[in-house]
Amino acid sequence: MPTLEDFWPTRAAVSSTSWRDSDYFIFAKEYVEEAVHFVKSDRFMRGVVIGTGVVLAAGSVAASYLWTSVPDGMYPEDRWAVRRIYARNQWAGLLAKIGVKLGLGKPWDLHRRFRDPPIVKPKRTNTNIFVEHLQFDGVSVVLYRKNLYNLRASSNDLADSRPAIVHIYGGGWCFSTSETYEAHHRLLTEKLNAAILTIDYRKSPEHPFPAGFNDCYNAIRYFYEHAEEFGVDPARISILADSAGGNIAAGVTLKIRDEALGLTLKSQLLIYPCTQFMNFRTNSYLSTVPLLQAEQMAMFAALYAGEKPPKIAAGMLQNYHFSKDFQENPGWQALKRYAHHVTIFEAIATDYLAFQRKALNPYMCPLMAANLKGLPPTLVMICQFDVLKDDALAFMDRLQFDGVPVGLKVYPGPHGTFRSFEELKVGREMMHDVIEYFRGHM
């Protein structure tokens, strides 16, 4: 335990030591030592001092988080809201790290405990919304339906069946649950005459690809095969997905097409989807944006692929994993419009062979597919200040090139706008447009 003497300069560190031998120095030193002894001996004072120190430290950290820069193009009323969301996320990470140090739990369990719960408690004013927690082919799902009794009283004719929207939520393939998005699902159920299904797929790093992907594919296939049991028209099932969920959804629609099981999706709406792991130096990745950072995306991608960051993630940020196989893929032909010149580091790239093989899998990285023909009509929503913006634009370009009906909407917000729709003006705009899109495409 350091003593008070340890915090004073040594004789070698000062040009003159006479002041240390003066009566003033001796008096001051004795006064401070007595004050320290008093604080240590008095439980109340010790609590006051420690509490004050914690408050000051927390205040300084909170101020540094809240003072993060935000782009000028955002709505004025969203600027402080984004700072608040950023500070909250950083605090969640900090608390999780402290919890790990104190031995309160496993790292990912603690991170999820602080990040996954919804910030705003969902409003449950509509008593006609029925929520069922089910198992579809061994996968946990939650089904929302409105006016369930009226539906059960109707005939079994498909003309009386409703459309359905399957939501695959985001969270870096590591975070979020159906509870995180409960407010979204209740609002969609209330505004649309449709069943809303969300899938609690398995998360990395405990369950890397293809675990979560297979969960979503199997749940959607089961829902299609048993749609009539839930009063749903199997020909009117659509997909809604954001961020990492957009990645999974785009891969699932490819597999549905490839398997040719007769399952046809009515439409899909992808919100700032991640579509590739081959290039982490696109224009949007190199831009300065709030909330989601390139370093975080590289870590999430490595974990989803079953790799061990941080070493491989650091190399991915420099594109050390880029190879000729990527360069020859049609996905690169679409992405290079949004990327700088890429150098192939032959010697270094061999360290990433396992990751390269995974990143060429179109079910993991949909932009790498040989073609995107035959996919359902798609609306892509992107945010202007998002590292994944170019991923989504390149995927949209390929959809358009392959003749898939596709639309684009751009919003002046950061990544995560859809999740935070209750806190951000731009998020409420996005949610409004999601509802309007499905009203015309179900």
Short mmCIF file of C-alpha atoms in Angstrom, two decimals:
data_model
loop_
_atom_site.label_atom_id
_atom_site.label_comp_id
_atom_site.label_asym_id
_atom_site.label_seq_id
_atom_site.Cartn_x
_atom_site.Cartn_y
_atom_site.Cartn_z
CA MET A 1 0.00 0.00 0.00
CA PRO A 2 1.60 3.34 -1.03
CA THR A 3 2.17 5.88 1.72
CA LEU A 4 1.81 9.62 1.53
CA GLU A 5 5.57 9.90 1.14
CA ASP A 6 5.36 8.07 -2.18
CA PHE A 7 3.37 10.93 -3.73
CA TRP A 8 5.93 13.64 -2.92
CA PRO A 9 8.92 14.31 -5.23
CA THR A 10 12.20 12.70 -4.33
CA ARG A 11 15.23 14.77 -3.48
CA ALA A 12 16.82 13.85 -6.82
CA ALA A 13 13.83 15.24 -8.68
CA VAL A 14 14.11 18.77 -7.35
CA SER A 15 16.90 21.30 -7.61
CA SER A 16 16.69 22.35 -3.96
CA THR A 17 15.62 20.30 -0.97
CA SER A 18 15.68 22.98 1.68
CA TRP A 19 11.95 23.54 1.35
CA ARG A 20 11.31 19.94 2.39
CA ASP A 21 13.04 20.63 5.69
CA SER A 22 11.18 23.84 6.36
CA ASP A 23 8.62 24.23 9.14
CA TYR A 24 5.94 24.98 6.54
CA PHE A 25 6.53 21.69 4.72
CA ILE A 26 6.58 19.70 7.96
CA PHE A 27 3.34 21.37 9.11
CA ALA A 28 1.59 20.81 5.78
CA LYS A 29 2.67 17.19 5.64
CA GLU A 30 1.47 16.51 9.19
CA TYR A 31 -1.84 18.28 8.44
CA VAL A 32 -2.49 16.14 5.36
CA GLU A 33 -1.54 12.96 7.19
CA GLU A 34 -3.92 13.81 10.03
CA ALA A 35 -6.70 14.53 7.52
CA VAL A 36 -6.10 11.19 5.79
CA HIS A 37 -6.09 9.41 9.17
CA PHE A 38 -9.36 11.12 10.12
CA VAL A 39 -11.04 10.08 6.88
CA LYS A 40 -9.84 6.51 7.28
CA SER A 41 -11.04 6.33 10.87
CA ASP A 42 -14.49 7.78 10.21
CA ARG A 43 -16.81 5.50 8.22
CA PHE A 44 -19.11 8.34 7.15
CA MET A 45 -16.26 10.56 5.93
CA ARG A 46 -14.67 7.63 4.15
CA GLY A 47 -17.96 7.02 2.36
CA VAL A 48 -18.27 10.69 1.45
CA VAL A 49 -14.76 10.83 0.01
CA ILE A 50 -15.12 7.58 -1.92
CA GLY A 51 -18.56 8.59 -3.18
CA THR A 52 -17.30 11.98 -4.28
CA GLY A 53 -14.39 10.35 -6.09
CA VAL A 54 -16.69 7.91 -7.88
CA VAL A 55 -19.10 10.70 -8.88
CA LEU A 56 -16.26 12.87 -10.19
CA ALA A 57 -14.74 9.95 -12.11
CA ALA A 58 -18.12 8.92 -13.52
CA GLY A 59 -18.90 12.51 -14.43
CA SER A 60 -15.65 12.95 -16.30
CA VAL A 61 -16.15 9.69 -18.22
CA ALA A 62 -19.78 10.58 -18.99
CA ALA A 63 -18.75 14.03 -20.18
CA SER A 64 -16.16 12.54 -22.52
CA TYR A 65 -18.77 10.18 -23.96
CA LEU A 66 -21.45 12.85 -24.28
CA TRP A 67 -19.04 15.18 -26.02
CA THR A 68 -18.49 12.78 -28.91
CA SER A 69 -18.75 14.48 -32.29
CA VAL A 70 -21.78 13.90 -34.49
CA PRO A 71 -22.14 14.71 -38.22
CA ASP A 72 -23.63 18.06 -39.23
CA GLY A 73 -26.16 16.46 -41.56
CA MET A 74 -28.21 14.91 -38.77
CA TYR A 75 -31.48 16.38 -37.53
CA PRO A 76 -30.74 18.96 -34.79
CA GLU A 77 -33.09 17.22 -32.37
CA ASP A 78 -31.23 13.93 -32.88
CA ARG A 79 -27.74 15.22 -32.13
CA TRP A 80 -27.91 14.98 -28.35
CA ALA A 81 -30.00 11.83 -28.54
CA VAL A 82 -27.20 10.12 -30.52
CA ARG A 83 -24.66 11.32 -27.96
CA ARG A 84 -26.83 9.89 -25.20
CA ILE A 85 -27.12 6.53 -27.00
CA TYR A 86 -23.36 6.44 -27.54
CA ALA A 87 -22.68 7.24 -23.87
CA ARG A 88 -25.15 4.56 -22.78
CA ASN A 89 -23.48 1.95 -24.98
CA GLN A 90 -20.02 2.89 -23.69
CA TRP A 91 -21.23 2.73 -20.10
CA ALA A 92 -22.73 -0.70 -20.72
CA GLY A 93 -19.38 -1.93 -22.03
CA LEU A 94 -17.52 -0.34 -19.12
CA LEU A 95 -19.83 -1.86 -16.52
CA ALA A 96 -19.50 -5.27 -18.18
CA LYS A 97 -15.69 -5.03 -18.04
CA ILE A 98 -15.81 -4.05 -14.37
CA GLY A 99 -18.14 -6.98 -13.72
CA VAL A 100 -15.70 -9.36 -15.39
CA LYS A 101 -12.83 -8.00 -13.27
CA LEU A 102 -14.90 -8.53 -10.13
CA GLY A 103 -15.77 -12.08 -11.19
CA LEU A 104 -19.50 -11.40 -11.44
CA GLY A 105 -20.01 -13.44 -14.59
CA LYS A 106 -18.76 -14.43 -18.02
CA PRO A 107 -17.80 -11.56 -20.37
CA TRP A 108 -20.51 -12.07 -23.00
CA ASP A 109 -23.19 -12.78 -20.40
CA LEU A 110 -22.44 -9.46 -18.69
CA HIS A 111 -22.26 -7.52 -21.95
CA ARG A 112 -25.66 -8.87 -22.96
CA ARG A 113 -27.13 -8.16 -19.54
CA PHE A 114 -26.35 -4.49 -19.94
CA ARG A 115 -27.00 -4.11 -23.69
CA ASP A 116 -29.89 -6.40 -24.61
CA PRO A 117 -32.86 -5.13 -22.54
CA PRO A 118 -35.00 -2.48 -24.25
CA ILE A 119 -34.28 1.06 -23.09
CA VAL A 120 -37.92 2.16 -23.37
CA LYS A 121 -40.48 -0.19 -21.85
CA PRO A 122 -42.93 -1.18 -24.60
CA LYS A 123 -46.43 0.24 -24.36
CA ARG A 124 -49.02 -2.52 -24.05
CA THR A 125 -52.16 -0.48 -24.46
CA ASN A 126 -53.66 -2.68 -27.17
CA THR A 127 -55.16 -5.66 -25.36
CA ASN A 128 -56.07 -7.30 -28.66
CA ILE A 129 -52.42 -8.18 -29.39
CA PHE A 130 -51.64 -11.78 -28.49
CA VAL A 131 -48.05 -12.91 -27.95
CA GLU A 132 -47.02 -16.56 -28.12
CA HIS A 133 -43.58 -17.99 -27.32
CA LEU A 134 -43.21 -21.06 -29.52
CA GLN A 135 -40.72 -23.59 -30.85
CA PHE A 136 -40.41 -23.94 -34.61
CA ASP A 137 -38.30 -26.98 -35.45
CA GLY A 138 -36.40 -26.54 -32.20
CA VAL A 139 -35.90 -22.79 -32.65
CA SER A 140 -37.32 -20.28 -30.16
CA VAL A 141 -39.68 -17.79 -31.82
CA VAL A 142 -42.22 -15.20 -30.72
CA LEU A 143 -45.42 -14.71 -32.69
CA TYR A 144 -47.53 -11.54 -32.45
CA ARG A 145 -51.10 -11.51 -33.75
CA LYS A 146 -53.93 -9.01 -33.44
CA ASN A 147 -57.60 -9.86 -32.86
CA LEU A 148 -56.80 -13.53 -32.46
CA TYR A 149 -60.31 -14.51 -31.43
CA ASN A 150 -61.82 -13.00 -34.57
CA LEU A 151 -59.28 -14.89 -36.64
CA ARG A 152 -60.10 -18.22 -34.99
CA ALA A 153 -63.80 -17.61 -35.51
CA SER A 154 -63.35 -17.09 -39.23
CA SER A 155 -63.34 -19.83 -41.81
CA ASN A 156 -60.30 -21.84 -42.76
CA ASP A 157 -60.36 -20.44 -46.27
CA LEU A 158 -57.08 -18.79 -47.31
CA ALA A 159 -59.05 -15.74 -48.34
CA ASP A 160 -59.46 -15.03 -44.63
CA SER A 161 -55.80 -15.65 -43.83
CA ARG A 162 -53.42 -12.83 -43.05
CA PRO A 163 -49.98 -11.97 -44.35
CA ALA A 164 -46.97 -12.31 -42.08
CA ILE A 165 -43.69 -10.49 -41.56
CA VAL A 166 -40.67 -12.34 -40.21
CA HIS A 167 -38.29 -9.99 -38.40
CA ILE A 168 -34.64 -11.02 -38.07
CA TYR A 169 -33.17 -8.48 -35.67
CA GLY A 170 -29.63 -7.13 -35.57
CA GLY A 171 -27.01 -6.96 -32.86
CA GLY A 172 -23.67 -7.88 -34.41
CA TRP A 173 -24.64 -11.59 -34.41
CA CYS A 174 -23.80 -11.39 -30.67
CA PHE A 175 -26.43 -9.22 -29.00
CA SER A 176 -30.20 -8.57 -28.84
CA THR A 177 -33.22 -10.74 -28.22
CA SER A 178 -36.88 -10.64 -29.18
CA GLU A 179 -37.43 -8.63 -25.99
CA THR A 180 -35.04 -5.94 -27.25
CA TYR A 181 -37.38 -5.29 -30.18
CA GLU A 182 -40.70 -5.85 -28.44
CA ALA A 183 -41.81 -2.25 -28.98
CA HIS A 184 -41.14 -2.65 -32.72
CA HIS A 185 -43.14 -5.85 -32.96
CA ARG A 186 -46.12 -4.49 -31.04
CA LEU A 187 -46.26 -1.37 -33.17
CA LEU A 188 -46.02 -3.35 -36.42
CA THR A 189 -48.74 -5.73 -35.22
CA GLU A 190 -50.98 -2.83 -34.27
CA LYS A 191 -50.51 -0.86 -37.49
CA LEU A 192 -50.53 -3.75 -39.96
CA ASN A 193 -53.13 -6.45 -40.36
CA ALA A 194 -50.37 -9.05 -40.28
CA ALA A 195 -48.78 -11.61 -38.00
CA ILE A 196 -45.28 -10.65 -36.83
CA LEU A 197 -42.80 -13.44 -36.18
CA THR A 198 -39.39 -12.86 -34.63
CA ILE A 199 -36.66 -15.47 -34.23
CA ASP A 200 -34.37 -15.81 -31.19
CA TYR A 201 -31.51 -17.33 -33.15
CA ARG A 202 -28.30 -18.53 -31.51
CA LYS A 203 -25.54 -15.94 -31.11
CA SER A 204 -21.81 -15.87 -31.57
CA PRO A 205 -19.19 -16.25 -30.21
CA GLU A 206 -20.68 -19.30 -28.47
CA HIS A 207 -22.51 -20.29 -31.68
CA PRO A 208 -20.71 -18.99 -34.80
CA PHE A 209 -21.95 -19.36 -38.37
CA PRO A 210 -23.92 -21.31 -39.49
CA ALA A 211 -25.80 -21.79 -36.19
CA GLY A 212 -27.83 -18.57 -36.19
CA PHE A 213 -28.27 -18.72 -39.95
CA ASN A 214 -29.65 -22.26 -39.78
CA ASP A 215 -32.01 -21.28 -36.97
CA CYS A 216 -33.53 -18.53 -39.10
CA TYR A 217 -33.77 -20.69 -42.21
CA ASN A 218 -35.36 -23.60 -40.33
CA ALA A 219 -37.83 -21.37 -38.48
CA ILE A 220 -38.96 -19.65 -41.69
CA ARG A 221 -39.35 -22.96 -43.51
CA TYR A 222 -41.38 -24.38 -40.60
CA PHE A 223 -43.56 -21.25 -40.51
CA TYR A 224 -44.22 -21.58 -44.23
CA GLU A 225 -45.14 -25.25 -43.94
CA HIS A 226 -47.49 -24.63 -40.98
CA ALA A 227 -48.70 -21.14 -41.90
CA GLU A 228 -52.37 -22.07 -42.14
CA GLU A 229 -52.34 -23.35 -38.55
CA PHE A 230 -51.61 -19.76 -37.47
CA GLY A 231 -54.09 -18.12 -39.82
CA VAL A 232 -51.34 -17.01 -42.20
CA ASP A 233 -51.35 -17.15 -45.99
CA PRO A 234 -48.08 -18.96 -46.90
CA ALA A 235 -47.90 -17.04 -50.18
CA ARG A 236 -47.77 -13.71 -48.31
CA ILE A 237 -44.79 -14.08 -45.99
CA SER A 238 -42.26 -11.23 -46.07
CA ILE A 239 -38.95 -10.58 -44.32
CA LEU A 240 -37.88 -7.52 -42.36
CA ALA A 241 -34.30 -7.40 -41.09
CA ASP A 242 -31.77 -4.89 -39.80
CA SER A 243 -27.97 -4.83 -39.55
CA ALA A 244 -26.59 -8.31 -38.78
CA GLY A 245 -30.15 -9.58 -39.18
CA GLY A 246 -30.11 -8.10 -42.69
CA ASN A 247 -27.02 -10.18 -43.39
CA ILE A 248 -28.75 -13.35 -42.21
CA ALA A 249 -31.97 -12.52 -44.07
CA ALA A 250 -30.19 -11.93 -47.38
CA GLY A 251 -28.39 -15.25 -46.98
CA VAL A 252 -31.60 -17.05 -46.06
CA THR A 253 -33.42 -15.76 -49.14
CA LEU A 254 -30.53 -17.06 -51.25
CA LYS A 255 -30.79 -20.50 -49.67
CA ILE A 256 -34.57 -20.54 -50.08
CA ARG A 257 -34.04 -19.82 -53.77
CA ASP A 258 -31.30 -22.44 -54.09
CA GLU A 259 -33.21 -25.20 -52.28
CA ALA A 260 -36.24 -24.73 -54.56
CA LEU A 261 -38.69 -26.05 -51.97
CA GLY A 262 -41.60 -24.09 -53.36
CA LEU A 263 -41.27 -21.46 -50.65
CA THR A 264 -41.63 -18.01 -52.21
CA LEU A 265 -41.26 -14.88 -50.12
CA LYS A 266 -43.55 -11.98 -50.94
CA SER A 267 -40.94 -9.25 -50.32
CA GLN A 268 -37.99 -8.32 -48.14
CA LEU A 269 -36.96 -5.09 -46.46
CA LEU A 270 -33.28 -4.88 -45.50
CA ILE A 271 -32.16 -2.08 -43.18
CA TYR A 272 -28.43 -1.25 -43.39
CA PRO A 273 -27.43 -4.90 -43.96
CA CYS A 274 -23.86 -6.15 -43.71
CA THR A 275 -23.25 -8.06 -46.96
CA GLN A 276 -19.50 -8.77 -47.14
CA PHE A 277 -16.32 -9.39 -45.14
CA MET A 278 -13.77 -9.01 -47.94
CA ASN A 279 -13.10 -5.27 -47.67
CA PHE A 280 -13.07 -3.19 -44.49
CA ARG A 281 -11.67 -0.10 -46.21
CA THR A 282 -14.62 1.06 -48.27
CA ASN A 283 -15.44 4.75 -48.29
CA SER A 284 -18.05 4.32 -45.57
CA TYR A 285 -15.76 2.17 -43.42
CA LEU A 286 -13.09 4.89 -43.58
CA SER A 287 -15.51 7.68 -42.71
CA THR A 288 -15.91 9.11 -39.20
CA VAL A 289 -19.36 8.14 -37.98
CA PRO A 290 -21.00 7.77 -34.56
CA LEU A 291 -22.05 4.56 -32.79
CA LEU A 292 -20.88 1.59 -34.91
CA GLN A 293 -17.15 1.72 -35.70
CA ALA A 294 -15.06 -0.24 -38.21
CA GLU A 295 -13.11 -1.88 -35.36
CA GLN A 296 -16.33 -3.21 -33.87
CA MET A 297 -17.53 -4.57 -37.21
CA ALA A 298 -14.25 -6.41 -37.79
CA MET A 299 -14.51 -7.97 -34.34
CA PHE A 300 -18.16 -8.97 -34.88
CA ALA A 301 -17.31 -10.46 -38.29
CA ALA A 302 -14.41 -12.47 -36.87
CA LEU A 303 -16.56 -13.83 -34.04
CA TYR A 304 -19.41 -14.71 -36.40
CA ALA A 305 -16.95 -16.58 -38.60
CA GLY A 306 -15.65 -18.54 -35.62
CA GLU A 307 -12.28 -16.80 -35.56
CA LYS A 308 -10.50 -15.37 -32.53
CA PRO A 309 -10.03 -11.61 -32.42
CA PRO A 310 -8.30 -9.28 -31.81
CA LYS A 311 -5.35 -10.39 -33.98
CA ILE A 312 -7.34 -11.42 -37.05
CA ALA A 313 -9.70 -8.44 -36.68
CA ALA A 314 -6.75 -6.02 -36.68
CA GLY A 315 -5.49 -7.55 -39.93
CA MET A 316 -8.95 -7.44 -41.48
CA LEU A 317 -9.09 -3.68 -40.91
CA GLN A 318 -6.01 -3.39 -43.13
CA ASN A 319 -7.45 -5.87 -45.69
CA TYR A 320 -4.56 -8.26 -45.12
CA HIS A 321 -7.04 -11.08 -45.78
CA PHE A 322 -7.88 -9.84 -49.30
CA SER A 323 -6.98 -12.42 -51.97
CA LYS A 324 -7.32 -13.12 -55.68
CA ASP A 325 -10.40 -15.22 -54.93
CA PHE A 326 -12.12 -12.09 -53.67
CA GLN A 327 -10.86 -10.07 -56.61
CA GLU A 328 -12.36 -12.53 -59.08
CA ASN A 329 -15.73 -12.67 -57.34
CA PRO A 330 -18.63 -10.70 -58.88
CA GLY A 331 -19.20 -9.18 -55.47
CA TRP A 332 -15.92 -7.30 -55.77
CA GLN A 333 -16.95 -5.91 -59.13
CA ALA A 334 -19.90 -4.27 -57.37
CA LEU A 335 -18.04 -3.21 -54.24
CA LYS A 336 -14.96 -1.68 -55.85
CA ARG A 337 -17.10 1.24 -56.95
CA TYR A 338 -17.23 2.20 -53.27
CA ALA A 339 -13.70 1.19 -52.27
CA HIS A 340 -10.14 2.34 -52.69
CA HIS A 341 -7.50 0.28 -54.50
CA VAL A 342 -6.72 -2.93 -52.63
CA THR A 343 -3.26 -4.46 -52.49
CA ILE A 344 -3.01 -8.24 -52.24
CA PHE A 345 -0.48 -9.23 -49.58
CA GLU A 346 0.29 -12.74 -50.78
CA ALA A 347 2.54 -13.73 -47.86
CA ILE A 348 0.27 -12.28 -45.20
CA ALA A 349 -2.99 -13.41 -46.81
CA THR A 350 -2.09 -17.06 -46.22
CA ASP A 351 -2.58 -16.46 -42.50
CA TYR A 352 -6.23 -15.83 -43.24
CA LEU A 353 -7.01 -18.83 -45.45
CA ALA A 354 -9.68 -20.24 -43.14
CA PHE A 355 -11.40 -16.88 -42.84
CA GLN A 356 -11.18 -16.32 -46.62
CA ARG A 357 -12.99 -19.58 -47.34
CA LYS A 358 -15.76 -18.65 -44.93
CA ALA A 359 -16.09 -15.10 -46.26
CA LEU A 360 -16.60 -16.44 -49.80
CA ASN A 361 -19.69 -18.37 -48.64
CA PRO A 362 -22.71 -16.43 -50.00
CA TYR A 363 -24.87 -17.57 -47.09
CA MET A 364 -22.46 -15.80 -44.75
CA CYS A 365 -21.66 -12.92 -47.11
CA PRO A 366 -24.56 -12.52 -49.62
CA LEU A 367 -22.65 -10.08 -51.84
CA MET A 368 -20.39 -13.00 -52.85
CA ALA A 369 -23.20 -14.97 -54.51
CA ALA A 370 -22.67 -15.94 -58.16
CA ASN A 371 -25.92 -14.10 -58.94
CA LEU A 372 -28.91 -12.67 -57.12
CA LYS A 373 -31.55 -13.61 -59.68
CA GLY A 374 -34.86 -14.86 -58.42
CA LEU A 375 -34.82 -13.07 -55.07
CA PRO A 376 -38.01 -11.39 -53.82
CA PRO A 377 -38.71 -7.68 -54.44
CA THR A 378 -36.49 -5.75 -52.06
CA LEU A 379 -36.36 -2.37 -50.38
CA VAL A 380 -32.99 -1.36 -48.98
CA MET A 381 -32.85 1.29 -46.27
CA ILE A 382 -29.52 2.86 -45.38
CA CYS A 383 -28.27 5.54 -43.05
CA GLN A 384 -26.00 8.28 -44.33
CA PHE A 385 -23.59 8.04 -41.39
CA ASP A 386 -22.95 4.31 -41.22
CA VAL A 387 -19.90 2.14 -41.91
CA LEU A 388 -22.21 -0.40 -43.63
CA LYS A 389 -23.64 2.08 -46.12
CA ASP A 390 -21.46 0.87 -49.01
CA ASP A 391 -22.18 -2.78 -48.21
CA ALA A 392 -25.87 -2.10 -48.72
CA LEU A 393 -25.36 0.02 -51.85
CA ALA A 394 -23.21 -2.63 -53.52
CA PHE A 395 -25.80 -5.31 -52.73
CA MET A 396 -28.56 -3.11 -54.13
CA ASP A 397 -26.54 -2.58 -57.31
CA ARG A 398 -26.23 -6.33 -57.79
CA LEU A 399 -29.94 -6.87 -57.19
CA GLN A 400 -30.72 -4.26 -59.79
CA PHE A 401 -28.24 -5.73 -62.27
CA ASP A 402 -29.81 -9.19 -61.88
CA GLY A 403 -33.31 -7.90 -62.53
CA VAL A 404 -34.70 -7.99 -59.00
CA PRO A 405 -37.22 -5.19 -58.29
CA VAL A 406 -35.38 -3.04 -55.78
CA GLY A 407 -35.83 0.34 -54.10
CA LEU A 408 -33.59 2.52 -51.94
CA LYS A 409 -34.27 4.95 -49.09
CA VAL A 410 -31.55 7.02 -47.39
CA TYR A 411 -31.88 8.54 -43.92
CA PRO A 412 -29.77 11.23 -42.17
CA GLY A 413 -28.90 9.09 -39.19
CA PRO A 414 -26.32 6.66 -37.78
CA HIS A 415 -26.26 2.90 -37.62
CA GLY A 416 -28.84 1.60 -35.14
CA THR A 417 -31.48 4.15 -36.11
CA PHE A 418 -34.18 1.48 -36.48
CA ARG A 419 -33.54 -0.04 -33.05
CA SER A 420 -33.73 3.45 -31.49
CA PHE A 421 -36.86 4.55 -33.33
CA GLU A 422 -38.51 5.75 -30.12
CA GLU A 423 -35.58 8.05 -29.29
CA LEU A 424 -34.69 9.48 -32.70
CA LYS A 425 -36.72 11.56 -35.13
CA VAL A 426 -34.99 9.82 -38.03
CA GLY A 427 -35.84 6.48 -36.43
CA ARG A 428 -39.53 7.37 -36.31
CA GLU A 429 -39.34 8.33 -40.00
CA MET A 430 -37.79 4.98 -40.77
CA MET A 431 -40.43 3.07 -38.83
CA HIS A 432 -43.19 5.02 -40.60
CA ASP A 433 -41.69 4.08 -43.97
CA VAL A 434 -41.36 0.43 -42.94
CA ILE A 435 -45.06 0.33 -42.13
CA GLU A 436 -46.01 2.09 -45.36
CA TYR A 437 -43.85 -0.26 -47.44
CA PHE A 438 -45.48 -3.39 -46.05
CA ARG A 439 -48.95 -1.95 -46.46
CA GLY A 440 -48.27 -1.95 -50.20
CA HIS A 441 -46.17 -5.14 -50.44
CA MET A 442 -48.01 -7.83 -48.51
#
